[in-house]
Amino acid sequence: MIHSSLMRSDPFDGEAAAPLRKAFGDAPLGPPAGWDAVRAFEARHAIVLPEPFRRFVATVGDGCPSGPPFYGLVRLDHSVEPGNAPARPFPLTAPWLWEGAPEAGEAERLSAAAVEDGTLYLGTDGCAMDWRLVVTGRHRGHVWQFTDVGVQPFGAPFGHTTAAPGFGGWVRHWAAGRDWFDAPESHAAGA
């Protein structure tokens, strides 16, 4: 059963889905899942999907083979991978790069599976570069990039990109044909 504090839905402007629909243009979106399927998914996983992703999946499209990301946006029913626990809070609040990390900190004590808790798999750009939507915890509603060397939040407030944070900003950035790491300091640092 979903905890009563999760039963509320985030505030949502009904016009917010229009830019997402436009961003996908003529892309072959899957049919919308519908509200009954979204609510059943939420009940099964004891979560409430963050907006605008929730309304997008229910009313615009459930998955898209042509992106974002490069290899397509997965359908809602494929977004929870074995061992992933979406109802557990996402444990991170800052990037974690484990390759070449000089000392163990809070994040290093987490197992790889625990780092994915509180997220849904959105899809991959290939080369071990995956995207996840945080559905629980302090970063709820943000999209994070997961690679073989670390994880980091996506959006201008976190650096490396000029995009707005969250699912909507991530989709619109992709639709504009921009590099994921388009902030001037990212290019200067060789990112």
PDB file of C-alpha atoms in Angstrom:
ATOM      1  CA  MET A   1       0.000   0.000   0.000  1.00  0.00           C
ATOM      2  CA  ILE A   2       1.257   3.489  -0.818  1.00  0.00           C
ATOM      3  CA  HIS A   3       1.987   5.651   2.197  1.00  0.00           C
ATOM      4  CA  SER A   4      -0.581   8.467   2.512  1.00  0.00           C
ATOM      5  CA  SER A   5       2.122  11.129   2.070  1.00  0.00           C
ATOM      6  CA  LEU A   6       2.821   9.676  -1.390  1.00  0.00           C
ATOM      7  CA  MET A   7      -0.824   9.651  -2.496  1.00  0.00           C
ATOM      8  CA  ARG A   8      -0.719  13.305  -3.447  1.00  0.00           C
ATOM      9  CA  SER A   9       0.469  14.171  -6.897  1.00  0.00           C
ATOM     10  CA  ASP A  10       2.938  16.929  -7.587  1.00  0.00           C
ATOM     11  CA  PRO A  11       1.382  20.194  -8.770  1.00  0.00           C
ATOM     12  CA  PHE A  12       1.118  20.051 -12.538  1.00  0.00           C
ATOM     13  CA  ASP A  13       0.203  22.655 -15.119  1.00  0.00           C
ATOM     14  CA  GLY A  14      -1.917  20.930 -17.736  1.00  0.00           C
ATOM     15  CA  GLU A  15       0.020  22.748 -20.451  1.00  0.00           C
ATOM     16  CA  ALA A  16       3.333  21.225 -19.346  1.00  0.00           C
ATOM     17  CA  ALA A  17       2.854  18.112 -21.499  1.00  0.00           C
ATOM     18  CA  ALA A  18       2.549  20.177 -24.713  1.00  0.00           C
ATOM     19  CA  PRO A  19       6.282  21.090 -24.938  1.00  0.00           C
ATOM     20  CA  LEU A  20       7.192  17.443 -24.304  1.00  0.00           C
ATOM     21  CA  ARG A  21       4.812  16.275 -27.038  1.00  0.00           C
ATOM     22  CA  LYS A  22       6.323  18.900 -29.354  1.00  0.00           C
ATOM     23  CA  ALA A  23       9.891  17.893 -28.399  1.00  0.00           C
ATOM     24  CA  PHE A  24       9.275  14.366 -29.644  1.00  0.00           C
ATOM     25  CA  GLY A  25       7.838  15.730 -32.902  1.00  0.00           C
ATOM     26  CA  ASP A  26       7.165  12.889 -35.338  1.00  0.00           C
ATOM     27  CA  ALA A  27       9.064  10.337 -33.243  1.00  0.00           C
ATOM     28  CA  PRO A  28       7.184   7.038 -32.951  1.00  0.00           C
ATOM     29  CA  LEU A  29       6.009   7.319 -29.356  1.00  0.00           C
ATOM     30  CA  GLY A  30       4.416   4.272 -27.818  1.00  0.00           C
ATOM     31  CA  PRO A  31       0.734   4.676 -27.019  1.00  0.00           C
ATOM     32  CA  PRO A  32       0.069   6.464 -23.717  1.00  0.00           C
ATOM     33  CA  ALA A  33      -0.128   4.034 -20.800  1.00  0.00           C
ATOM     34  CA  GLY A  34      -3.272   5.688 -19.442  1.00  0.00           C
ATOM     35  CA  TRP A  35      -4.061   6.707 -15.886  1.00  0.00           C
ATOM     36  CA  ASP A  36      -5.200   3.244 -14.751  1.00  0.00           C
ATOM     37  CA  ALA A  37      -1.886   1.678 -15.808  1.00  0.00           C
ATOM     38  CA  VAL A  38       0.128   4.496 -14.210  1.00  0.00           C
ATOM     39  CA  ARG A  39      -1.763   4.178 -10.916  1.00  0.00           C
ATOM     40  CA  ALA A  40      -1.376   0.379 -10.966  1.00  0.00           C
ATOM     41  CA  PHE A  41       2.390   0.747 -11.566  1.00  0.00           C
ATOM     42  CA  GLU A  42       2.624   3.252  -8.699  1.00  0.00           C
ATOM     43  CA  ALA A  43       0.681   0.961  -6.356  1.00  0.00           C
ATOM     44  CA  ARG A  44       2.792  -2.071  -7.320  1.00  0.00           C
ATOM     45  CA  HIS A  45       6.024  -0.189  -6.538  1.00  0.00           C
ATOM     46  CA  ALA A  46       4.712   1.997  -3.643  1.00  0.00           C
ATOM     47  CA  ILE A  47       5.695   5.248  -5.360  1.00  0.00           C
ATOM     48  CA  VAL A  48       4.097   8.223  -7.087  1.00  0.00           C
ATOM     49  CA  LEU A  49       5.835   9.162 -10.326  1.00  0.00           C
ATOM     50  CA  PRO A  50       7.156  12.731 -10.447  1.00  0.00           C
ATOM     51  CA  GLU A  51       5.629  15.234 -12.835  1.00  0.00           C
ATOM     52  CA  PRO A  52       5.881  15.864 -15.747  1.00  0.00           C
ATOM     53  CA  PHE A  53       7.025  12.259 -16.368  1.00  0.00           C
ATOM     54  CA  ARG A  54       3.831  10.925 -14.767  1.00  0.00           C
ATOM     55  CA  ARG A  55       1.494  12.841 -17.054  1.00  0.00           C
ATOM     56  CA  PHE A  56       3.746  12.253 -20.079  1.00  0.00           C
ATOM     57  CA  VAL A  57       3.563   8.458 -19.702  1.00  0.00           C
ATOM     58  CA  ALA A  58      -0.175   8.523 -18.954  1.00  0.00           C
ATOM     59  CA  THR A  59      -1.297  10.943 -21.670  1.00  0.00           C
ATOM     60  CA  VAL A  60       1.429  11.517 -24.307  1.00  0.00           C
ATOM     61  CA  GLY A  61       3.486   8.361 -24.854  1.00  0.00           C
ATOM     62  CA  ASP A  62       4.912   5.339 -23.089  1.00  0.00           C
ATOM     63  CA  GLY A  63       8.367   4.804 -24.537  1.00  0.00           C
ATOM     64  CA  CYS A  64       9.987   5.869 -27.790  1.00  0.00           C
ATOM     65  CA  PRO A  65      12.483   3.849 -29.849  1.00  0.00           C
ATOM     66  CA  SER A  66      14.261   6.941 -31.180  1.00  0.00           C
ATOM     67  CA  GLY A  67      15.148   8.743 -27.965  1.00  0.00           C
ATOM     68  CA  PRO A  68      15.950  10.369 -25.757  1.00  0.00           C
ATOM     69  CA  PRO A  69      18.316   8.808 -24.938  1.00  0.00           C
ATOM     70  CA  PHE A  70      20.025   7.650 -28.127  1.00  0.00           C
ATOM     71  CA  TYR A  71      18.730   4.068 -27.987  1.00  0.00           C
ATOM     72  CA  GLY A  72      15.231   5.109 -26.973  1.00  0.00           C
ATOM     73  CA  LEU A  73      13.091   5.844 -23.962  1.00  0.00           C
ATOM     74  CA  VAL A  74      12.000   2.570 -22.351  1.00  0.00           C
ATOM     75  CA  ARG A  75       8.373   1.796 -21.588  1.00  0.00           C
ATOM     76  CA  LEU A  76       7.212   2.252 -18.013  1.00  0.00           C
ATOM     77  CA  ASP A  77       6.821  -1.506 -17.517  1.00  0.00           C
ATOM     78  CA  HIS A  78      10.528  -1.950 -18.415  1.00  0.00           C
ATOM     79  CA  SER A  79      11.831   0.815 -16.128  1.00  0.00           C
ATOM     80  CA  VAL A  80      12.274  -1.281 -12.979  1.00  0.00           C
ATOM     81  CA  GLU A  81      15.204  -3.652 -13.281  1.00  0.00           C
ATOM     82  CA  PRO A  82      15.775  -6.773 -11.136  1.00  0.00           C
ATOM     83  CA  GLY A  83      17.171  -5.824  -7.739  1.00  0.00           C
ATOM     84  CA  ASN A  84      16.085  -2.186  -8.078  1.00  0.00           C
ATOM     85  CA  ALA A  85      13.857  -0.868  -5.263  1.00  0.00           C
ATOM     86  CA  PRO A  86      12.071   2.291  -6.474  1.00  0.00           C
ATOM     87  CA  ALA A  87      10.327   2.871  -3.112  1.00  0.00           C
ATOM     88  CA  ARG A  88      13.623   3.120  -1.213  1.00  0.00           C
ATOM     89  CA  PRO A  89      14.989   6.682  -1.164  1.00  0.00           C
ATOM     90  CA  PHE A  90      17.641   7.450  -3.749  1.00  0.00           C
ATOM     91  CA  PRO A  91      20.758   7.681  -1.552  1.00  0.00           C
ATOM     92  CA  LEU A  92      22.803  10.374  -3.308  1.00  0.00           C
ATOM     93  CA  THR A  93      22.596  14.163  -3.310  1.00  0.00           C
ATOM     94  CA  ALA A  94      25.859  14.895  -5.129  1.00  0.00           C
ATOM     95  CA  PRO A  95      27.835  13.343  -7.991  1.00  0.00           C
ATOM     96  CA  TRP A  96      29.838  10.243  -7.182  1.00  0.00           C
ATOM     97  CA  LEU A  97      32.829   9.381  -9.378  1.00  0.00           C
ATOM     98  CA  TRP A  98      34.319   6.146  -8.137  1.00  0.00           C
ATOM     99  CA  GLU A  99      36.997   5.698 -10.767  1.00  0.00           C
ATOM    100  CA  GLY A 100      40.219   7.049  -9.306  1.00  0.00           C
ATOM    101  CA  ALA A 101      38.559   8.175  -6.071  1.00  0.00           C
ATOM    102  CA  PRO A 102      41.371   8.701  -3.535  1.00  0.00           C
ATOM    103  CA  GLU A 103      39.388   7.812  -0.401  1.00  0.00           C
ATOM    104  CA  ALA A 104      36.224   6.033   0.615  1.00  0.00           C
ATOM    105  CA  GLY A 105      33.337   8.272   1.540  1.00  0.00           C
ATOM    106  CA  GLU A 106      29.622   7.826   2.193  1.00  0.00           C
ATOM    107  CA  ALA A 107      28.799   6.823  -1.358  1.00  0.00           C
ATOM    108  CA  GLU A 108      31.573   4.216  -1.591  1.00  0.00           C
ATOM    109  CA  ARG A 109      29.924   2.247   1.202  1.00  0.00           C
ATOM    110  CA  LEU A 110      26.823   1.764  -0.948  1.00  0.00           C
ATOM    111  CA  SER A 111      26.499  -1.270  -3.135  1.00  0.00           C
ATOM    112  CA  ALA A 112      26.024  -0.705  -6.852  1.00  0.00           C
ATOM    113  CA  ALA A 113      22.433  -1.923  -6.557  1.00  0.00           C
ATOM    114  CA  ALA A 114      21.661   0.482  -3.687  1.00  0.00           C
ATOM    115  CA  VAL A 115      22.799   3.440  -5.801  1.00  0.00           C
ATOM    116  CA  GLU A 116      19.991   2.593  -8.230  1.00  0.00           C
ATOM    117  CA  ASP A 117      17.357   2.457  -5.489  1.00  0.00           C
ATOM    118  CA  GLY A 118      14.752   5.178  -5.805  1.00  0.00           C
ATOM    119  CA  THR A 119      15.168   5.377  -9.598  1.00  0.00           C
ATOM    120  CA  LEU A 120      13.538   4.217 -12.800  1.00  0.00           C
ATOM    121  CA  TYR A 121      15.624   3.273 -15.837  1.00  0.00           C
ATOM    122  CA  LEU A 122      14.922   5.648 -18.754  1.00  0.00           C
ATOM    123  CA  GLY A 123      17.326   4.200 -21.320  1.00  0.00           C
ATOM    124  CA  THR A 124      20.880   4.315 -22.619  1.00  0.00           C
ATOM    125  CA  ASP A 125      23.120   6.314 -24.913  1.00  0.00           C
ATOM    126  CA  GLY A 126      25.339   3.222 -25.183  1.00  0.00           C
ATOM    127  CA  CYS A 127      28.966   2.911 -24.056  1.00  0.00           C
ATOM    128  CA  ALA A 128      27.855   2.380 -20.432  1.00  0.00           C
ATOM    129  CA  MET A 129      26.034   5.727 -20.310  1.00  0.00           C
ATOM    130  CA  ASP A 130      22.533   5.210 -18.897  1.00  0.00           C
ATOM    131  CA  TRP A 131      19.859   7.629 -17.704  1.00  0.00           C
ATOM    132  CA  ARG A 132      17.609   7.238 -14.660  1.00  0.00           C
ATOM    133  CA  LEU A 133      14.738   9.251 -13.211  1.00  0.00           C
ATOM    134  CA  VAL A 134      14.829   9.667  -9.434  1.00  0.00           C
ATOM    135  CA  VAL A 135      11.396   8.861  -7.982  1.00  0.00           C
ATOM    136  CA  THR A 136      12.121   8.962  -4.227  1.00  0.00           C
ATOM    137  CA  GLY A 137      14.523  10.848  -1.987  1.00  0.00           C
ATOM    138  CA  ARG A 138      15.847  14.400  -2.008  1.00  0.00           C
ATOM    139  CA  HIS A 139      16.505  14.413  -5.763  1.00  0.00           C
ATOM    140  CA  ARG A 140      13.005  13.211  -6.688  1.00  0.00           C
ATOM    141  CA  GLY A 141      12.123  14.388 -10.194  1.00  0.00           C
ATOM    142  CA  HIS A 142      15.725  14.802 -11.354  1.00  0.00           C
ATOM    143  CA  VAL A 143      17.360  12.788 -14.113  1.00  0.00           C
ATOM    144  CA  TRP A 144      20.765  11.292 -13.324  1.00  0.00           C
ATOM    145  CA  GLN A 145      23.403   9.920 -15.661  1.00  0.00           C
ATOM    146  CA  PHE A 146      24.859   6.536 -14.645  1.00  0.00           C
ATOM    147  CA  THR A 147      28.155   5.471 -16.234  1.00  0.00           C
ATOM    148  CA  ASP A 148      30.792   2.855 -15.567  1.00  0.00           C
ATOM    149  CA  VAL A 149      32.905   5.467 -13.738  1.00  0.00           C
ATOM    150  CA  GLY A 150      30.267   7.292 -11.694  1.00  0.00           C
ATOM    151  CA  VAL A 151      26.874   8.962 -11.451  1.00  0.00           C
ATOM    152  CA  GLN A 152      25.814  12.604 -11.646  1.00  0.00           C
ATOM    153  CA  PRO A 153      22.660  14.713 -11.744  1.00  0.00           C
ATOM    154  CA  PHE A 154      21.630  16.370 -14.995  1.00  0.00           C
ATOM    155  CA  GLY A 155      20.664  20.032 -15.230  1.00  0.00           C
ATOM    156  CA  ALA A 156      22.210  23.498 -15.149  1.00  0.00           C
ATOM    157  CA  PRO A 157      22.133  23.785 -11.326  1.00  0.00           C
ATOM    158  CA  PHE A 158      24.553  20.841 -11.181  1.00  0.00           C
ATOM    159  CA  GLY A 159      27.004  22.051 -13.852  1.00  0.00           C
ATOM    160  CA  HIS A 160      28.198  20.611 -17.172  1.00  0.00           C
ATOM    161  CA  THR A 161      25.005  21.574 -19.054  1.00  0.00           C
ATOM    162  CA  THR A 162      22.769  24.539 -19.784  1.00  0.00           C
ATOM    163  CA  ALA A 163      19.596  22.416 -19.571  1.00  0.00           C
ATOM    164  CA  ALA A 164      16.793  22.845 -17.078  1.00  0.00           C
ATOM    165  CA  PRO A 165      16.768  20.038 -14.520  1.00  0.00           C
ATOM    166  CA  GLY A 166      14.200  17.247 -14.452  1.00  0.00           C
ATOM    167  CA  PHE A 167      12.583  15.086 -17.095  1.00  0.00           C
ATOM    168  CA  GLY A 168      11.133  18.036 -19.028  1.00  0.00           C
ATOM    169  CA  GLY A 169      14.468  19.855 -19.230  1.00  0.00           C
ATOM    170  CA  TRP A 170      16.241  16.645 -20.220  1.00  0.00           C
ATOM    171  CA  VAL A 171      13.787  15.949 -23.073  1.00  0.00           C
ATOM    172  CA  ARG A 172      13.782  19.523 -24.369  1.00  0.00           C
ATOM    173  CA  HIS A 173      17.617  19.622 -24.301  1.00  0.00           C
ATOM    174  CA  TRP A 174      17.768  16.423 -26.352  1.00  0.00           C
ATOM    175  CA  ALA A 175      15.121  17.700 -28.799  1.00  0.00           C
ATOM    176  CA  ALA A 176      17.159  20.870 -29.364  1.00  0.00           C
ATOM    177  CA  GLY A 177      20.036  18.649 -30.573  1.00  0.00           C
ATOM    178  CA  ARG A 178      22.379  19.866 -27.861  1.00  0.00           C
ATOM    179  CA  ASP A 179      25.309  17.954 -26.459  1.00  0.00           C
ATOM    180  CA  TRP A 180      24.503  16.596 -22.981  1.00  0.00           C
ATOM    181  CA  PHE A 181      27.586  18.476 -21.687  1.00  0.00           C
ATOM    182  CA  ASP A 182      27.187  21.866 -23.343  1.00  0.00           C
ATOM    183  CA  ALA A 183      28.204  24.218 -20.534  1.00  0.00           C
ATOM    184  CA  PRO A 184      31.306  26.266 -21.494  1.00  0.00           C
ATOM    185  CA  GLU A 185      33.258  25.031 -18.467  1.00  0.00           C
ATOM    186  CA  SER A 186      32.608  21.400 -19.511  1.00  0.00           C
ATOM    187  CA  HIS A 187      34.328  21.923 -22.848  1.00  0.00           C
ATOM    188  CA  ALA A 188      37.171  23.870 -21.268  1.00  0.00           C
ATOM    189  CA  ALA A 189      37.801  21.043 -18.807  1.00  0.00           C
ATOM    190  CA  GLY A 190      37.734  18.443 -21.579  1.00  0.00           C
ATOM    191  CA  ALA A 191      34.554  16.814 -20.350  1.00  0.00           C
TER     192      ALA A 191
END
